[in-house]
Coordinates of C-alpha atoms in Angstrom, one line a residue:
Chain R
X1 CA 26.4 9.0 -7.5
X2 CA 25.2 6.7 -10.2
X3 CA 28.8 5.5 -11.1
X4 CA 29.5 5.6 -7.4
X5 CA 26.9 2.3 -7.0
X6 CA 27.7 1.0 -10.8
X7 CA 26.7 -2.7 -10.7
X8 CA 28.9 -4.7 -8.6
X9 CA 28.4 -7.8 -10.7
X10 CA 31.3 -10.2 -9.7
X11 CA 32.8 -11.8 -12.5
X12 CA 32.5 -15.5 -11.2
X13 CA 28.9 -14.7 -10.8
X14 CA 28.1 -13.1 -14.1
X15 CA 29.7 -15.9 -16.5
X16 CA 28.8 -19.0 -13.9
X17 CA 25.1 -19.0 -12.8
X18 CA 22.4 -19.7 -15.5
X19 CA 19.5 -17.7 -15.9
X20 CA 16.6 -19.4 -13.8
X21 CA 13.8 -16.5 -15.1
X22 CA 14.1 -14.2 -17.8
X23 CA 12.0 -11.1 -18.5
X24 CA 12.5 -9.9 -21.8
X25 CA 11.5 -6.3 -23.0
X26 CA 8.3 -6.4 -20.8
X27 CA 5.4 -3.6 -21.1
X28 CA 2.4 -3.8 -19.2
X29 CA -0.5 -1.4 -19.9
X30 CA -3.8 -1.2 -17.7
X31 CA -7.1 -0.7 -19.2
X32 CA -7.4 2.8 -18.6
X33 CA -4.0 3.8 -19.5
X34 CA -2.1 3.4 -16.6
X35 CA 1.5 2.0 -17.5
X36 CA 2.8 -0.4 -14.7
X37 CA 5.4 -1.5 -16.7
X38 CA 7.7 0.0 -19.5
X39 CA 10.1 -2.6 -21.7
X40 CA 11.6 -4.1 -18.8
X41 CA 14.8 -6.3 -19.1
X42 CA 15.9 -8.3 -16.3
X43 CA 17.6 -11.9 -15.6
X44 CA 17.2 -13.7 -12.7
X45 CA 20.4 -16.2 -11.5
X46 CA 19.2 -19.3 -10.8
X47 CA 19.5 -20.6 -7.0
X48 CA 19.9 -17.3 -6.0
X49 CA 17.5 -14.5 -4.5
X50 CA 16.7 -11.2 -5.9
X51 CA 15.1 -8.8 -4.8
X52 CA 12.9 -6.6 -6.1
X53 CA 13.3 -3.0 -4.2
X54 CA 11.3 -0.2 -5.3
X55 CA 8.4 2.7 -4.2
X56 CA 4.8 2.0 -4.6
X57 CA 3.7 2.4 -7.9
X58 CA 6.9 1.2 -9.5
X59 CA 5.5 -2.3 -11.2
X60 CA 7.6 -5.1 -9.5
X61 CA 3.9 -6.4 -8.1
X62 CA 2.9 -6.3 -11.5
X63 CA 6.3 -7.8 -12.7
X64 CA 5.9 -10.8 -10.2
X65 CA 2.4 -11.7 -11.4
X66 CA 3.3 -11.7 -14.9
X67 CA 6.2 -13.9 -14.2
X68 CA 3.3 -16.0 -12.2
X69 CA 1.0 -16.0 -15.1
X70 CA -1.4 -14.5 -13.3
X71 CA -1.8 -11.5 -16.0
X72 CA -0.7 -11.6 -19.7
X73 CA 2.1 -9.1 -20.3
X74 CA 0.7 -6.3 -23.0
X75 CA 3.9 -6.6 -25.3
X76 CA 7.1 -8.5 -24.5
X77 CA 7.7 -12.3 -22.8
X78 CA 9.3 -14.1 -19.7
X79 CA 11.4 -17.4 -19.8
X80 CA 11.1 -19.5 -17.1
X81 CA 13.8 -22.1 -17.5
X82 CA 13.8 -21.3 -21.5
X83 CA 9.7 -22.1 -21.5
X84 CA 7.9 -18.8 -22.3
X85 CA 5.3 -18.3 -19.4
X86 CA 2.0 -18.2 -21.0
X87 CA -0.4 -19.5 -17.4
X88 CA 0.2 -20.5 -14.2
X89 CA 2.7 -23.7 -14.1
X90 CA 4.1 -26.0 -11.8
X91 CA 7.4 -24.8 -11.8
X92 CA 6.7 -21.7 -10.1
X93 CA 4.8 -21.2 -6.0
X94 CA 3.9 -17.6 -5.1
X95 CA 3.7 -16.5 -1.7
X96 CA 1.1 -14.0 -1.1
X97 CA 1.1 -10.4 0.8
X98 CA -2.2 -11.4 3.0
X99 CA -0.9 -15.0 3.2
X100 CA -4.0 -16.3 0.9
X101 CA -5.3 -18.8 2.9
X102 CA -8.3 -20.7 3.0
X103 CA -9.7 -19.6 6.1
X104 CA -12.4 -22.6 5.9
X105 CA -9.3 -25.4 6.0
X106 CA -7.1 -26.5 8.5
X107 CA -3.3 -25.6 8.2
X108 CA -2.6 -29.2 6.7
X109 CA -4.9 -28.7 4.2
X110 CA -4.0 -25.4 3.4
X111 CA -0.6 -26.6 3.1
X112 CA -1.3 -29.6 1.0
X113 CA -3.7 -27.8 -1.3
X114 CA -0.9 -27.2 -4.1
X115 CA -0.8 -31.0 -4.3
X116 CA -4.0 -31.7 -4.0
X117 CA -5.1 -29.7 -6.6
X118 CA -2.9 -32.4 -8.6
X119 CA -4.5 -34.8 -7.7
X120 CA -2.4 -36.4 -4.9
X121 CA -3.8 -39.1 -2.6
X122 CA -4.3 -38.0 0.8
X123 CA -2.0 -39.9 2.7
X124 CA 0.9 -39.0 0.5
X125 CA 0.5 -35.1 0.0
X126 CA 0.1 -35.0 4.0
X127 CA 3.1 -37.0 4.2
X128 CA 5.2 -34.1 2.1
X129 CA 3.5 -31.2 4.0
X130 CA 3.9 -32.0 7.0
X131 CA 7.9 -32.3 6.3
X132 CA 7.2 -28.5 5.4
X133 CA 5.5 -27.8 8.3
X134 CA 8.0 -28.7 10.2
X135 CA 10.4 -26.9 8.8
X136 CA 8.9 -23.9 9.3
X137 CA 8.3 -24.5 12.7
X138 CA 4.5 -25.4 12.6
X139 CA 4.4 -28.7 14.3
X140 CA 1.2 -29.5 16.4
X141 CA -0.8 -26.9 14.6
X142 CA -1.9 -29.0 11.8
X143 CA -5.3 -29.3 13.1
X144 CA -5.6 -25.6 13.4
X145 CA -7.7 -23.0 11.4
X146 CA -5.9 -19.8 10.2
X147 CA -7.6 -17.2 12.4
X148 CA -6.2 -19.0 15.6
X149 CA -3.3 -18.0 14.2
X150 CA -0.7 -15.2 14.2
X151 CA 0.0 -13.0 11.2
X152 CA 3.3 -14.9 11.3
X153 CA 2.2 -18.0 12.1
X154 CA -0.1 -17.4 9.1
X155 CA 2.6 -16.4 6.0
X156 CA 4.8 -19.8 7.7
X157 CA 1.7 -21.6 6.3
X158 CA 1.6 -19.5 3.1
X159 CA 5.2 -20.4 2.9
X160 CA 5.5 -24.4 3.5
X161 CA 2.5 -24.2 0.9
X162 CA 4.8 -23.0 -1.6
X163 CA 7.7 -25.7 -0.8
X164 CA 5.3 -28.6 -0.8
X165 CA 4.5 -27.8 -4.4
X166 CA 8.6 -28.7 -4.9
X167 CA 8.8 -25.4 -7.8
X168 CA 11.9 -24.2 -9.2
X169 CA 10.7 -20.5 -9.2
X170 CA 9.4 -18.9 -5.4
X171 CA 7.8 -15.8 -6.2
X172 CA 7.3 -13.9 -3.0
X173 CA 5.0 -10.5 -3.2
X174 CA 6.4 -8.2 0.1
X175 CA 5.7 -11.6 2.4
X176 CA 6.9 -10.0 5.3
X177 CA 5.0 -6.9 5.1
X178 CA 2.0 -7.8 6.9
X179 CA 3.7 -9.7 10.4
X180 CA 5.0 -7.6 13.1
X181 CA 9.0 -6.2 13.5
X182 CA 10.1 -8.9 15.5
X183 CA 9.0 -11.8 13.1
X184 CA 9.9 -10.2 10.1
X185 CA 13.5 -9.9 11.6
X186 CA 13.0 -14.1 12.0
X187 CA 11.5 -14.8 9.0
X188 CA 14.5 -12.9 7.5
X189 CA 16.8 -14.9 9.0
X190 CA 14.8 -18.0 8.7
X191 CA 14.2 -17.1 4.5
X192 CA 18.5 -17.1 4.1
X193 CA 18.7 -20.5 5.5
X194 CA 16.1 -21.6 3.0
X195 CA 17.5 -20.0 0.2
X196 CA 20.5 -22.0 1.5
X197 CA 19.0 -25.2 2.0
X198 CA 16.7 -25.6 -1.1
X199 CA 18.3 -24.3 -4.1
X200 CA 15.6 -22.7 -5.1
X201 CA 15.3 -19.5 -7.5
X202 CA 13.4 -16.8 -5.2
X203 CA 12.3 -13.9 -6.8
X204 CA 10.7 -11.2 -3.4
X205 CA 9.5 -8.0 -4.0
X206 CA 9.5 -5.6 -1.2
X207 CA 10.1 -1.8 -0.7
X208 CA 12.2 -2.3 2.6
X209 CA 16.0 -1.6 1.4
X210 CA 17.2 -3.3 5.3
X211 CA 15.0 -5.9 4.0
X212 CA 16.2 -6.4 0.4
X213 CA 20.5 -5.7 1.3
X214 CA 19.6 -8.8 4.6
X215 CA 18.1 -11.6 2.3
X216 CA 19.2 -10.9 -1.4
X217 CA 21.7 -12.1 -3.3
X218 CA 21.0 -9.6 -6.0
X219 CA 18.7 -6.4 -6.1
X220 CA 17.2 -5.0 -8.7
X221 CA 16.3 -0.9 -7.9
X222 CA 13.1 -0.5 -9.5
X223 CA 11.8 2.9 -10.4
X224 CA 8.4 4.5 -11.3
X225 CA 6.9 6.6 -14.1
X226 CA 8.0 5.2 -16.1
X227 CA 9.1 1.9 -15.1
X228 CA 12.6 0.6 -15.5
X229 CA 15.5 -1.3 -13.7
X230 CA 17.5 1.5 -12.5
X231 CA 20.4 -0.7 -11.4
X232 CA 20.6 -3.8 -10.0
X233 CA 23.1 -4.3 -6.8
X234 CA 24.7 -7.2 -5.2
X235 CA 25.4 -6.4 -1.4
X236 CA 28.4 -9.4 -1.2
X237 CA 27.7 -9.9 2.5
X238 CA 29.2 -12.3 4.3
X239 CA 26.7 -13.9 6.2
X240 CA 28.1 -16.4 7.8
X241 CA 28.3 -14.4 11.0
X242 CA 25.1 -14.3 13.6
X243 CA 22.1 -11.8 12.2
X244 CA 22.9 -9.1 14.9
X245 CA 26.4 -8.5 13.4
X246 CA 25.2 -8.9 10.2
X247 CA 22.9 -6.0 11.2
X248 CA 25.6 -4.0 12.6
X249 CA 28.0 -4.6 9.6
X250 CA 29.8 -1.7 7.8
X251 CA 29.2 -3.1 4.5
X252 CA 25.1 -3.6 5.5
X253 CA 24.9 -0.2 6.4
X254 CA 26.7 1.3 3.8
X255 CA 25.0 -0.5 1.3
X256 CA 21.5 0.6 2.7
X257 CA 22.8 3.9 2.7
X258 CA 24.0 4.0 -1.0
X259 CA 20.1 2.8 -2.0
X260 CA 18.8 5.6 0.1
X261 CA 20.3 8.1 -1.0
X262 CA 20.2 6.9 -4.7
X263 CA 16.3 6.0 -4.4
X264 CA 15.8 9.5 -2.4
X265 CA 17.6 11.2 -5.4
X266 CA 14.1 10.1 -7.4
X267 CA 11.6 10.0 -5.1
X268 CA 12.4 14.0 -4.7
Chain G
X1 CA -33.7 -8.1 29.9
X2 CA -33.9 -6.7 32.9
X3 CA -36.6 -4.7 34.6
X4 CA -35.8 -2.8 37.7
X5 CA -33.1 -5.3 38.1
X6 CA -35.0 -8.3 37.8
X7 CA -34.0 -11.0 34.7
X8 CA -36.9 -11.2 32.8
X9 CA -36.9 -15.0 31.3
X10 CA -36.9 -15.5 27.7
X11 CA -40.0 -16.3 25.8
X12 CA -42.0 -13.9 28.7
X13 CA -43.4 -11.9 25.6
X14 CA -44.8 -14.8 23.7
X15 CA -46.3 -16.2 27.2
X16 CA -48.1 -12.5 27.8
X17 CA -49.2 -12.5 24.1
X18 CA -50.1 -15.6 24.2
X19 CA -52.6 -14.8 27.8
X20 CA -53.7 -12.1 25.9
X21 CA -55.4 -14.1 23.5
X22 CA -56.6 -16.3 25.7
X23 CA -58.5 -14.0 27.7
X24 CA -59.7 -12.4 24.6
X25 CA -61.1 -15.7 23.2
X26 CA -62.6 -16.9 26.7
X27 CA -64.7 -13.6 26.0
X28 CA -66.2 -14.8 22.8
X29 CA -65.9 -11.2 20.9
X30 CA -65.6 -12.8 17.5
X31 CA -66.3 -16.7 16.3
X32 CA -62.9 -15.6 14.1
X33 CA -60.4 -15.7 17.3
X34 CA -61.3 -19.0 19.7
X35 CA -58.8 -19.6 22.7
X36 CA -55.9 -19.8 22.4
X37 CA -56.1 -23.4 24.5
X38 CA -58.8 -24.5 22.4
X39 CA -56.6 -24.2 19.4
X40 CA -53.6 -25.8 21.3
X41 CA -55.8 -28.8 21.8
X42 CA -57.1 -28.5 18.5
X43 CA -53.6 -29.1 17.2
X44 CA -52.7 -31.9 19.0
X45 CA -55.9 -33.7 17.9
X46 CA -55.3 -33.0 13.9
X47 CA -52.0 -34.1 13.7
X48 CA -52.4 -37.9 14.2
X49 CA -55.6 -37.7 11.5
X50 CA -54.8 -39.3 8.1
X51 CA -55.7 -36.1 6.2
X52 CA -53.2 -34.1 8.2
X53 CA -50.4 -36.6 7.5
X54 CA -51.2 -37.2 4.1
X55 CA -51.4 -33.0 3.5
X56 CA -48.2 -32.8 5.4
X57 CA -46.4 -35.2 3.1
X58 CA -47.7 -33.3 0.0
X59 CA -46.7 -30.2 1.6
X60 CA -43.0 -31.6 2.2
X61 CA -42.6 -33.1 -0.2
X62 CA -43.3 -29.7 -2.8
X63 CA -41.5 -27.7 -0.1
X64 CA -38.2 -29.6 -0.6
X65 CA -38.0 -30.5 -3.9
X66 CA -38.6 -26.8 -4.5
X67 CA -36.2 -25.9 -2.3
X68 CA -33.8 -27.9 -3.5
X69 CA -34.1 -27.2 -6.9
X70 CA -34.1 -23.6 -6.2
X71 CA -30.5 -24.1 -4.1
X72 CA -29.4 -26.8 -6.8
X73 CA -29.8 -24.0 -9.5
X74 CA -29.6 -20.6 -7.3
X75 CA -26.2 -21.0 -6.1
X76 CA -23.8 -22.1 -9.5
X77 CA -26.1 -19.7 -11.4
X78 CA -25.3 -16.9 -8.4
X79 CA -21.8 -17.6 -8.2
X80 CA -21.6 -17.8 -12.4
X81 CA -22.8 -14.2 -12.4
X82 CA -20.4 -13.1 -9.7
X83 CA -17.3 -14.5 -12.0
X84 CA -18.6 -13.5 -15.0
X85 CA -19.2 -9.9 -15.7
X86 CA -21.0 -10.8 -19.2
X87 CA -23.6 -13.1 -17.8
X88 CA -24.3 -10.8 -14.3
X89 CA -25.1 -8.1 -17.2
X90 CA -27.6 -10.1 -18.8
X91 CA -28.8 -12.0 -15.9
X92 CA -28.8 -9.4 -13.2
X93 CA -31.5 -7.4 -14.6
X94 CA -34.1 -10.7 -14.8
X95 CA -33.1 -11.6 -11.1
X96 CA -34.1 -8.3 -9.6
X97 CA -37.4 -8.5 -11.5
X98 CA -38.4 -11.5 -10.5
X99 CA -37.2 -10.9 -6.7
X100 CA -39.7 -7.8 -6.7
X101 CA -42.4 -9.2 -8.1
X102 CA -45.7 -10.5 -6.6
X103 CA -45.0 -14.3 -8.3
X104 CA -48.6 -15.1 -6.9
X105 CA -50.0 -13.7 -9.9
X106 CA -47.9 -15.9 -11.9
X107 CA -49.4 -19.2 -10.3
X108 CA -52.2 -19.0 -13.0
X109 CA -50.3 -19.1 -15.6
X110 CA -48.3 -21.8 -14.1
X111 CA -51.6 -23.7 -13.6
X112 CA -52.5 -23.9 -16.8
X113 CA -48.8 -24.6 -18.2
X114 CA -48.5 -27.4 -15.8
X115 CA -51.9 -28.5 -14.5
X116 CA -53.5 -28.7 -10.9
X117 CA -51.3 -30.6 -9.3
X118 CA -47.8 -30.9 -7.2
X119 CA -45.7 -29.9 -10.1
X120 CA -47.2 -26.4 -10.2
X121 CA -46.5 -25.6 -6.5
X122 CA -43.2 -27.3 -6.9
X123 CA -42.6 -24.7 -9.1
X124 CA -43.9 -22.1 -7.3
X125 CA -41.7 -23.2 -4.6
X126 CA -38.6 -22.6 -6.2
X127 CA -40.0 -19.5 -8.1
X128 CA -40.2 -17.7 -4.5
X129 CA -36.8 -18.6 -3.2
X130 CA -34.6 -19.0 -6.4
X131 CA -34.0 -15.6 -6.6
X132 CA -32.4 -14.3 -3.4
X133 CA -30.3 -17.3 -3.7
X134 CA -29.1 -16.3 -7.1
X135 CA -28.4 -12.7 -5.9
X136 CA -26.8 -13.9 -2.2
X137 CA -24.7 -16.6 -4.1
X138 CA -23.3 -13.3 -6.5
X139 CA -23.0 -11.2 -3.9
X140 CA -21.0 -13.8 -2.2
X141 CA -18.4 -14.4 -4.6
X142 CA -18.1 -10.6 -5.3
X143 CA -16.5 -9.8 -1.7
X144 CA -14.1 -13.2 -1.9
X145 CA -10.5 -12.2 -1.3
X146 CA -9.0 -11.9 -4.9
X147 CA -5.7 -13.0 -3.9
X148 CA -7.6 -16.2 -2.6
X149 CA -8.5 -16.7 -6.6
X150 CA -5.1 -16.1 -7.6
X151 CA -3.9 -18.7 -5.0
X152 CA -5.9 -21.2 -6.3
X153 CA -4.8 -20.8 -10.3
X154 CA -1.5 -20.0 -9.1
X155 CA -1.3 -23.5 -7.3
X156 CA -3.0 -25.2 -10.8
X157 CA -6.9 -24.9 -10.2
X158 CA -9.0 -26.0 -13.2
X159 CA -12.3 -24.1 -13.3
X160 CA -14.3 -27.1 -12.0
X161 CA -11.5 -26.9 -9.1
X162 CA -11.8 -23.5 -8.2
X163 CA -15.5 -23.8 -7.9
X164 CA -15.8 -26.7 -5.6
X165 CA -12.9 -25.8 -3.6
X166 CA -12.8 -22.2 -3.7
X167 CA -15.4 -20.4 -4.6
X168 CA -18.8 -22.3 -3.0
X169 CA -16.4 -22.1 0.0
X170 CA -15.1 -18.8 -0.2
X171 CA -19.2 -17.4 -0.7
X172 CA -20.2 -19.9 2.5
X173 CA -21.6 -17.0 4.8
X174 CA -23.6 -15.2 1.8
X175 CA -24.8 -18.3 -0.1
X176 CA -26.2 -19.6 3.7
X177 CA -27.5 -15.8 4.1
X178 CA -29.6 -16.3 0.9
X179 CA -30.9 -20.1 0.9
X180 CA -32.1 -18.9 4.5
X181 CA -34.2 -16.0 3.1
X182 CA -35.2 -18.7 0.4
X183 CA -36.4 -21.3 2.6
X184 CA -38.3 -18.6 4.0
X185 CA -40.2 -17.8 0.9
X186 CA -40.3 -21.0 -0.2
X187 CA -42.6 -21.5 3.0
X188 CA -44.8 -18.3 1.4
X189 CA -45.0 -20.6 -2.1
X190 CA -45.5 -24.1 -1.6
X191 CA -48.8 -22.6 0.9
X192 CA -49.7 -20.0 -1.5
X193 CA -49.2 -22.2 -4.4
X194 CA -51.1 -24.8 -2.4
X195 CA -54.0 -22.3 -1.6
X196 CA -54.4 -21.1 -5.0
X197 CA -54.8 -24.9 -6.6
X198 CA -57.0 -25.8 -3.8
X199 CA -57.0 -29.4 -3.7
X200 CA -53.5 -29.7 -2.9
X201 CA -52.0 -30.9 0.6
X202 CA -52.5 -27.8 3.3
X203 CA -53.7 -25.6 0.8
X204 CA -57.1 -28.0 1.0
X205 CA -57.1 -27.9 4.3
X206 CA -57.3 -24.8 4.3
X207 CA -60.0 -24.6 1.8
X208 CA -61.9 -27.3 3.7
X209 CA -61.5 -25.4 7.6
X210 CA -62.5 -21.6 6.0
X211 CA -65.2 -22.7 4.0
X212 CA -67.1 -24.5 7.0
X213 CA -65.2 -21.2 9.4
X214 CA -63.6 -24.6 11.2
X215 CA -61.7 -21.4 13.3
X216 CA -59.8 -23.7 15.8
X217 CA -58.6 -26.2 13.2
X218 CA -57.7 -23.3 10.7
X219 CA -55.9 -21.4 13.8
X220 CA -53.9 -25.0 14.9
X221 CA -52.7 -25.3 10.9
X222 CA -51.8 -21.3 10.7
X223 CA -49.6 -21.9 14.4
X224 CA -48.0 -25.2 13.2
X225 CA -47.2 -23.3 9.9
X226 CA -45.7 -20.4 11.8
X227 CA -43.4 -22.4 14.0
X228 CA -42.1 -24.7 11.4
X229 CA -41.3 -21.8 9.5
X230 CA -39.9 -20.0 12.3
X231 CA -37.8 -23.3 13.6
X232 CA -36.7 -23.5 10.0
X233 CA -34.9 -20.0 9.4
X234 CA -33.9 -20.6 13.3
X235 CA -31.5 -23.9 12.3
X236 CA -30.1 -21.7 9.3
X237 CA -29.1 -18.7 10.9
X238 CA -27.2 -21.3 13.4
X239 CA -25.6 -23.0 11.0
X240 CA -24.8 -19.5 9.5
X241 CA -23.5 -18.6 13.0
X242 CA -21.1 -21.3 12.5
X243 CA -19.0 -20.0 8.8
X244 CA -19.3 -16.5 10.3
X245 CA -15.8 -16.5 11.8
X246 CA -14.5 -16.5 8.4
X247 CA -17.0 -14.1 6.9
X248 CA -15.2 -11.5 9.0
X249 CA -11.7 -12.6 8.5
X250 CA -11.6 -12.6 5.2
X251 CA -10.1 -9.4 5.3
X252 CA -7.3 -10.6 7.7

């Protein structure tokens, strides 16, 4: 089975796109014990997305947030653009699971925040976020406060928060998790045209394979206890055609199927 | 309310109370309760006089700058402790002491440390609402989001940052919560402070009305007391009405 989904790296792709983020021999031991992560390897292409898929309890939380700097790994180091990662940094945004918002600030100020936390004049940082806001379809709710808003509504603000900050690196922790079916199904579709459009390096942890084969250019198949990169996956759809064929698409589905069954294989 | 399907106005329970009292006073049981109209009028004459203004200021004055220095120190202290696990150990212990104890025995000490005058009950002031700030101000910051916190470093938050713009913020709803239980106490200790020195703004008014069992003017200074207290924590909780929409979805 294993040399049935051997890594599909296209040669093009392997020799021609730099490395945007790179996580090298990465451990990552609670206090108490627990080991979230074990020696982890893994590049990620720049401009691309990759995904990381994996069960609950498998690290790629933990994984993002060390690549954030939000935790200090216990042995090992991660390369953003050949800087190691030793805090927080402007070349990186995160996107949050529970969107993170001030609930106290209106959407243009949550927006903004990233820049005005640098110490941008007012007019000028609401100039750049409300191009962001617009892009993600939030015009006319600038004024609003984030509980009279949807759950999606909410993560668009989480989102244009993380372009106005203009990072390299868009970490996004399972961003889609917490909005209904039907939004997370546009937020897909929206998150390809981004990817797209930005040239951005998007790193997005989630543990929904339909999920991870729509968006990613890359996956990497994270598996628990102990932690490691069991394989890492490039679906090589052609997305060019309209999301509902996309959906329907042999290759999709056969792809999805292949990560089933190899992720069941483990989980049992 | 309603009784047997009749709305019952608000306020009907103070005005039977209140009727009570009178009816009690018209029967001239005890010298120690007059009429309740006696006292009304009572109160409405002392106000204008130059020793009730005067006490009033003193009283105001002590009561806010008390106040404010409690709220000026309670809440970064509070919100320290909730950050930092090492200072809540060493802190938290002293807190709950101090919230607990009866500080009125403490005004002595204070008396002699800082004489008999306004700085003492200024400081008894904020001795009797400090504490509950500190502790609502920690408790606050102890239920913010986490992933709010890591937002804010995330996105490049120096300390000084994170506490203005996150932080006071985030703890809005608990750090209201506890300066309104504060101003409540600090109401207790600017007039027990004021009582115990005895020359001091209400606190020798008092003195003067009980010594000469001036009942009427001692009840008009007790009701005025009540009700500004009362109007007091009444503006608070509204203004605590108004951050409560996001005490409750901060687990959105």
């Amino acid at each position: 089975m294993t040399a049935n989904l051997s890594i599909r790296l296209s040669r093009e792709h392997n020799v021609a796109i730099p490395t945007a983020v790179a996580v090298r021999q990465v451990s990552k031991v609670f206090p108490g014990g627990v080991e979230a992560l074990n020696d982890m390897t893994l590049d990620f292409p720049r401009g691309e997305l990759t995904a990381l898929l994996g069960p609950s309890g498998c690290g790629k939380t933990t994984l993002l947030k060390i690549i954030a700097g939000l935790m200090p790994p216990t042995s090992g180091e991660v390369l953003v653009n050949g800087e190691v990662v030793k805090a927080p940094g402007p070349d990186r945004a995160f996107v949050f699971q529970d969107f993170a918002l001030m609930p106290w600030a209106t959407v243009m100020r949550n927006v903004s925040f990233g820049l005005e936390l640098r110490g941008m004049g007012k007019q000028e940082r609401e100039t750049i976020a409300q191009k962001y806001i617009s892009q993600v379809g939030l015009t006319g709710f600038e004024n609003h406060y984030p509980h009279q808003l949807s759950g999606g509504m909410r993560q668009r603000v989480g989102l244009s928060r993380a372009l106005t900050v203009n990072a390299d690196v868009l970490l996004m922790d399972e961003p889609f998790s917490a909005v209904d079916e039907q939004t997370r199904r546009k937020f897909q579709e929206d998150l390809l045209q981004l990817v797209r459009e930005e040239k951005k390096t998007f790193i997005f942890v989630t543990h929904s394979i339909e999920e991870a084969v729509y968006v990613a250019d890359s996956i990497a198949l994270l598996l628990p206890r102990p932690s490691r990169v069991a394989e890492i996956i490039r679906p090589e759809i052609n997305r060019d055609s309209n999301p509902d064929a996309i959906r329907r698409n042999q290759s999709y589905l056969d792809i999805v199927e292949k990560i089933w069954r190899s992720l069941r294989a483990y989980i049992e | 309310m309603k009784i047997f399907g009749v709305q019952i106005p608000m306020m009907t329970s103070l005005l039977l109370w209140g009727a009570l009292w009178e009816m009690v006073g018209q029967l001239e049981l005890t010298m120690l309760l007059p009429p309740l109209s006696s006292i009304l009028f009572k109160m409405i004459e002392i106000v204008p006089t130059a020793p009730f203004l005067s006490a009033a200021m003193e009283t105001g004055r002590a009561f806010l700058v008390g106040t404010g220095g409690a709220i000026v120190i309670g809440v970064p202290v509070g919100v320290v402790m909730g950050k930092s696990l090492l200072l809540d150990r060493l802190l938290l212990p002293w807190v709950n002491i101090f919230l607990c104890a009866p500080l009125t025995a403490l005004v002595p000490v204070l008396m002699i440390l800082f004489g008999l005058g306004e700085t003492t009950v200024v400081i008894t002031t904020a001795l009797f609402a400090i504490w509950i700030i500190v502790l609502d101000a920690r408790a606050g910051v102890k239920s913010i989001t986490p992933s709010l916190v890591e937002m804010a470093r995330v996105y490049g938050a120096n300390p000084w940052q994170a506490f203005m713009k996150i932080y006071i913020w985030a703890a809005l709803p608990e750090i209201l919560a506890g300066i309104r239980l504060g101003v409540i106490r600090a109401v207790k200790g600017v007039i027990i402070g004021q009582l115990l020195i005895s020359i001091v703004g209400f606190g020798r008014l008092f003195e003067l009305y009980s010594s000469n069992f001036l009942m009427e003017y001692l009840w008009a200074l007790l009701l005025i007391l009540f009700f500004f207290a009362f109007a007091l924590a009444e503006v608070l909780s509204a203004l605590e009405r108004r951050v409560a929409y996001y005490a409750a979805s901060r687990m959105q």
